[in-house]
Amino acid sequence: MKKLWEDFKKFAFKGNVIDMAVGVMIATAFSAIVNSLVNDLFMPLLSLLVGRIDFSNLKWVLGEGEGAASINYGAFLQAVINFLVIAVCVFAFVKLIGRLYRRQAQEPAQPARLCPYCRMEVAPDATRCPHCTSQLTE
């Protein structure tokens, strides 16, 4: 049992497991924001465009009476719109991160400068070689 506990601790407290947990928490908060955006902004605007229809109340009733089953396709439409908004946001975020990585990769690296005496690499603005302490004139 002790070995099982040690294995679990090694797994649970790895950096990538903790990172994943933080990502899930942030995604949950982001989902709440997107749900509010869709339900409180997009759906009322869409309702105005299509004739003041409240999408959350759209349903097909499959029987008669108070307890009749219904297919709530309005709630499904809202879920689809939530998904599309989240997908667009994630796509935009991934494109932005990709652009930042490409920009970093495009920055030219400083050409290596070699000491003329020991042939070790030195900083471009160095006046002495840190390896052989020779005075650099170039």
mmCIF file of C-alpha atoms in Angstrom:
data_model
loop_
_atom_site.group_PDB
_atom_site.id
_atom_site.type_symbol
_atom_site.label_atom_id
_atom_site.label_comp_id
_atom_site.label_asym_id
_atom_site.label_seq_id
_atom_site.Cartn_x
_atom_site.Cartn_y
_atom_site.Cartn_z
ATOM 1 C CA MET A 1 0.000 0.000 0.000
ATOM 2 C CA LYS A 2 2.871 2.365 0.781
ATOM 3 C CA LYS A 3 4.404 1.805 -2.678
ATOM 4 C CA LEU A 4 1.035 2.536 -4.296
ATOM 5 C CA TRP A 5 0.817 5.804 -2.329
ATOM 6 C CA GLU A 6 4.378 6.774 -3.366
ATOM 7 C CA ASP A 7 3.580 6.033 -7.026
ATOM 8 C CA PHE A 8 0.426 8.115 -6.789
ATOM 9 C CA LYS A 9 2.329 11.057 -5.256
ATOM 10 C CA LYS A 10 4.922 10.884 -8.037
ATOM 11 C CA PHE A 11 2.147 10.961 -10.625
ATOM 12 C CA ALA A 12 -0.118 13.558 -9.003
ATOM 13 C CA PHE A 13 2.560 16.092 -8.205
ATOM 14 C CA LYS A 14 4.377 16.063 -11.520
ATOM 15 C CA GLY A 15 4.541 19.484 -13.096
ATOM 16 C CA ASN A 16 2.390 18.614 -16.108
ATOM 17 C CA VAL A 17 -0.414 17.166 -13.937
ATOM 18 C CA ILE A 18 -0.517 20.368 -11.891
ATOM 19 C CA ASP A 19 -0.433 22.419 -15.107
ATOM 20 C CA MET A 20 -3.325 20.392 -16.481
ATOM 21 C CA ALA A 21 -5.340 20.969 -13.291
ATOM 22 C CA VAL A 22 -4.733 24.717 -13.533
ATOM 23 C CA GLY A 23 -5.769 24.596 -17.196
ATOM 24 C CA VAL A 24 -9.016 22.827 -16.321
ATOM 25 C CA MET A 25 -9.816 25.437 -13.664
ATOM 26 C CA ILE A 26 -9.117 28.301 -16.068
ATOM 27 C CA ALA A 27 -11.188 26.592 -18.772
ATOM 28 C CA THR A 28 -14.104 26.280 -16.336
ATOM 29 C CA ALA A 29 -13.941 29.984 -15.539
ATOM 30 C CA PHE A 30 -13.609 30.794 -19.246
ATOM 31 C CA SER A 31 -16.645 28.627 -19.966
ATOM 32 C CA ALA A 32 -18.702 30.644 -17.472
ATOM 33 C CA ILE A 33 -17.631 33.853 -19.202
ATOM 34 C CA VAL A 34 -18.536 32.480 -22.637
ATOM 35 C CA ASN A 35 -21.895 31.196 -21.361
ATOM 36 C CA SER A 36 -22.672 34.659 -20.048
ATOM 37 C CA LEU A 37 -21.521 36.232 -23.310
ATOM 38 C CA VAL A 38 -23.782 33.956 -25.337
ATOM 39 C CA ASN A 39 -26.801 33.995 -23.012
ATOM 40 C CA ASP A 40 -26.687 37.676 -22.057
ATOM 41 C CA LEU A 41 -25.397 39.324 -25.252
ATOM 42 C CA PHE A 42 -25.538 37.139 -28.364
ATOM 43 C CA MET A 43 -28.862 35.382 -27.818
ATOM 44 C CA PRO A 44 -30.839 38.605 -27.109
ATOM 45 C CA LEU A 45 -29.317 40.193 -30.224
ATOM 46 C CA LEU A 46 -30.105 37.100 -32.272
ATOM 47 C CA SER A 47 -33.608 37.131 -30.827
ATOM 48 C CA LEU A 48 -34.067 40.709 -32.051
ATOM 49 C CA LEU A 49 -32.897 39.735 -35.529
ATOM 50 C CA VAL A 50 -35.308 36.799 -35.850
ATOM 51 C CA GLY A 51 -38.386 38.419 -34.380
ATOM 52 C CA ARG A 52 -37.986 38.483 -30.599
ATOM 53 C CA ILE A 53 -37.895 34.718 -30.173
ATOM 54 C CA ASP A 54 -36.474 33.469 -26.867
ATOM 55 C CA PHE A 55 -34.347 30.522 -27.947
ATOM 56 C CA SER A 56 -34.108 28.987 -24.480
ATOM 57 C CA ASN A 57 -37.867 28.327 -24.496
ATOM 58 C CA LEU A 58 -38.020 26.712 -27.939
ATOM 59 C CA LYS A 59 -39.146 23.100 -27.679
ATOM 60 C CA TRP A 60 -41.256 20.403 -29.289
ATOM 61 C CA VAL A 61 -43.765 18.945 -26.877
ATOM 62 C CA LEU A 62 -44.181 15.184 -27.340
ATOM 63 C CA GLY A 63 -47.535 14.758 -25.675
ATOM 64 C CA GLU A 64 -50.251 16.600 -23.876
ATOM 65 C CA GLY A 65 -50.550 17.948 -20.360
ATOM 66 C CA GLU A 66 -48.206 19.409 -17.774
ATOM 67 C CA GLY A 67 -45.814 16.463 -17.536
ATOM 68 C CA ALA A 68 -45.434 15.840 -21.264
ATOM 69 C CA ALA A 69 -41.943 15.124 -22.533
ATOM 70 C CA SER A 70 -40.337 17.741 -24.733
ATOM 71 C CA ILE A 71 -37.331 18.143 -26.988
ATOM 72 C CA ASN A 72 -35.675 21.409 -25.959
ATOM 73 C CA TYR A 73 -33.967 22.346 -29.198
ATOM 74 C CA GLY A 74 -33.605 25.985 -28.084
ATOM 75 C CA ALA A 75 -31.228 24.947 -25.293
ATOM 76 C CA PHE A 76 -29.367 22.836 -27.840
ATOM 77 C CA LEU A 77 -29.023 25.867 -30.152
ATOM 78 C CA GLN A 78 -27.576 27.865 -27.259
ATOM 79 C CA ALA A 79 -25.093 25.067 -26.528
ATOM 80 C CA VAL A 80 -24.039 25.017 -30.190
ATOM 81 C CA ILE A 81 -23.523 28.788 -30.153
ATOM 82 C CA ASN A 82 -21.517 28.462 -26.904
ATOM 83 C CA PHE A 83 -19.335 25.860 -28.591
ATOM 84 C CA LEU A 84 -18.799 28.038 -31.662
ATOM 85 C CA VAL A 85 -17.848 31.069 -29.562
ATOM 86 C CA ILE A 86 -15.416 28.990 -27.497
ATOM 87 C CA ALA A 87 -13.961 27.460 -30.676
ATOM 88 C CA VAL A 88 -13.419 30.904 -32.219
ATOM 89 C CA CYS A 89 -11.768 32.176 -29.025
ATOM 90 C CA VAL A 90 -9.468 29.146 -28.778
ATOM 91 C CA PHE A 91 -8.627 29.427 -32.486
ATOM 92 C CA ALA A 92 -7.750 33.117 -32.083
ATOM 93 C CA PHE A 93 -5.644 32.364 -28.999
ATOM 94 C CA VAL A 94 -3.742 29.558 -30.755
ATOM 95 C CA LYS A 95 -3.126 31.793 -33.789
ATOM 96 C CA LEU A 96 -1.812 34.567 -31.510
ATOM 97 C CA ILE A 97 0.532 32.184 -29.680
ATOM 98 C CA GLY A 98 1.703 30.740 -33.005
ATOM 99 C CA ARG A 99 2.427 34.231 -34.312
ATOM 100 C CA LEU A 100 4.438 35.050 -31.178
ATOM 101 C CA TYR A 101 6.475 31.842 -31.534
ATOM 102 C CA ARG A 102 7.128 32.558 -35.220
ATOM 103 C CA ARG A 103 8.228 36.087 -34.365
ATOM 104 C CA GLN A 104 10.703 34.723 -31.805
ATOM 105 C CA ALA A 105 12.017 32.190 -34.302
ATOM 106 C CA GLN A 106 12.495 34.882 -36.975
ATOM 107 C CA GLU A 107 14.690 37.074 -34.783
ATOM 108 C CA PRO A 108 18.211 36.623 -36.122
ATOM 109 C CA ALA A 109 20.685 35.099 -33.722
ATOM 110 C CA GLN A 110 23.864 37.010 -32.998
ATOM 111 C CA PRO A 111 26.715 35.564 -35.073
ATOM 112 C CA ALA A 112 29.214 33.697 -32.980
ATOM 113 C CA ARG A 113 32.458 35.581 -32.365
ATOM 114 C CA LEU A 114 35.545 33.484 -31.760
ATOM 115 C CA CYS A 115 38.664 34.423 -29.847
ATOM 116 C CA PRO A 116 41.566 34.536 -32.341
ATOM 117 C CA TYR A 117 43.870 32.879 -29.784
ATOM 118 C CA CYS A 118 41.930 30.041 -28.149
ATOM 119 C CA ARG A 119 39.072 29.809 -30.695
ATOM 120 C CA MET A 120 36.420 29.801 -27.952
ATOM 121 C CA GLU A 121 33.160 31.703 -28.384
ATOM 122 C CA VAL A 122 33.026 35.162 -26.801
ATOM 123 C CA ALA A 123 30.297 37.798 -26.503
ATOM 124 C CA PRO A 124 30.059 40.222 -29.455
ATOM 125 C CA ASP A 125 30.924 43.242 -27.294
ATOM 126 C CA ALA A 126 33.672 41.592 -25.195
ATOM 127 C CA THR A 127 37.083 43.244 -24.975
ATOM 128 C CA ARG A 128 38.776 40.240 -23.312
ATOM 129 C CA CYS A 129 38.318 36.524 -23.848
ATOM 130 C CA PRO A 130 36.755 34.956 -20.739
ATOM 131 C CA HIS A 131 38.590 31.695 -21.447
ATOM 132 C CA CYS A 132 42.204 32.706 -22.129
ATOM 133 C CA THR A 133 41.964 36.376 -20.989
ATOM 134 C CA SER A 134 43.568 37.617 -24.208
ATOM 135 C CA GLN A 135 42.936 41.232 -25.186
ATOM 136 C CA LEU A 136 40.513 41.326 -28.113
ATOM 137 C CA THR A 137 41.120 44.081 -30.621
ATOM 138 C CA GLU A 138 38.553 43.366 -33.321
#
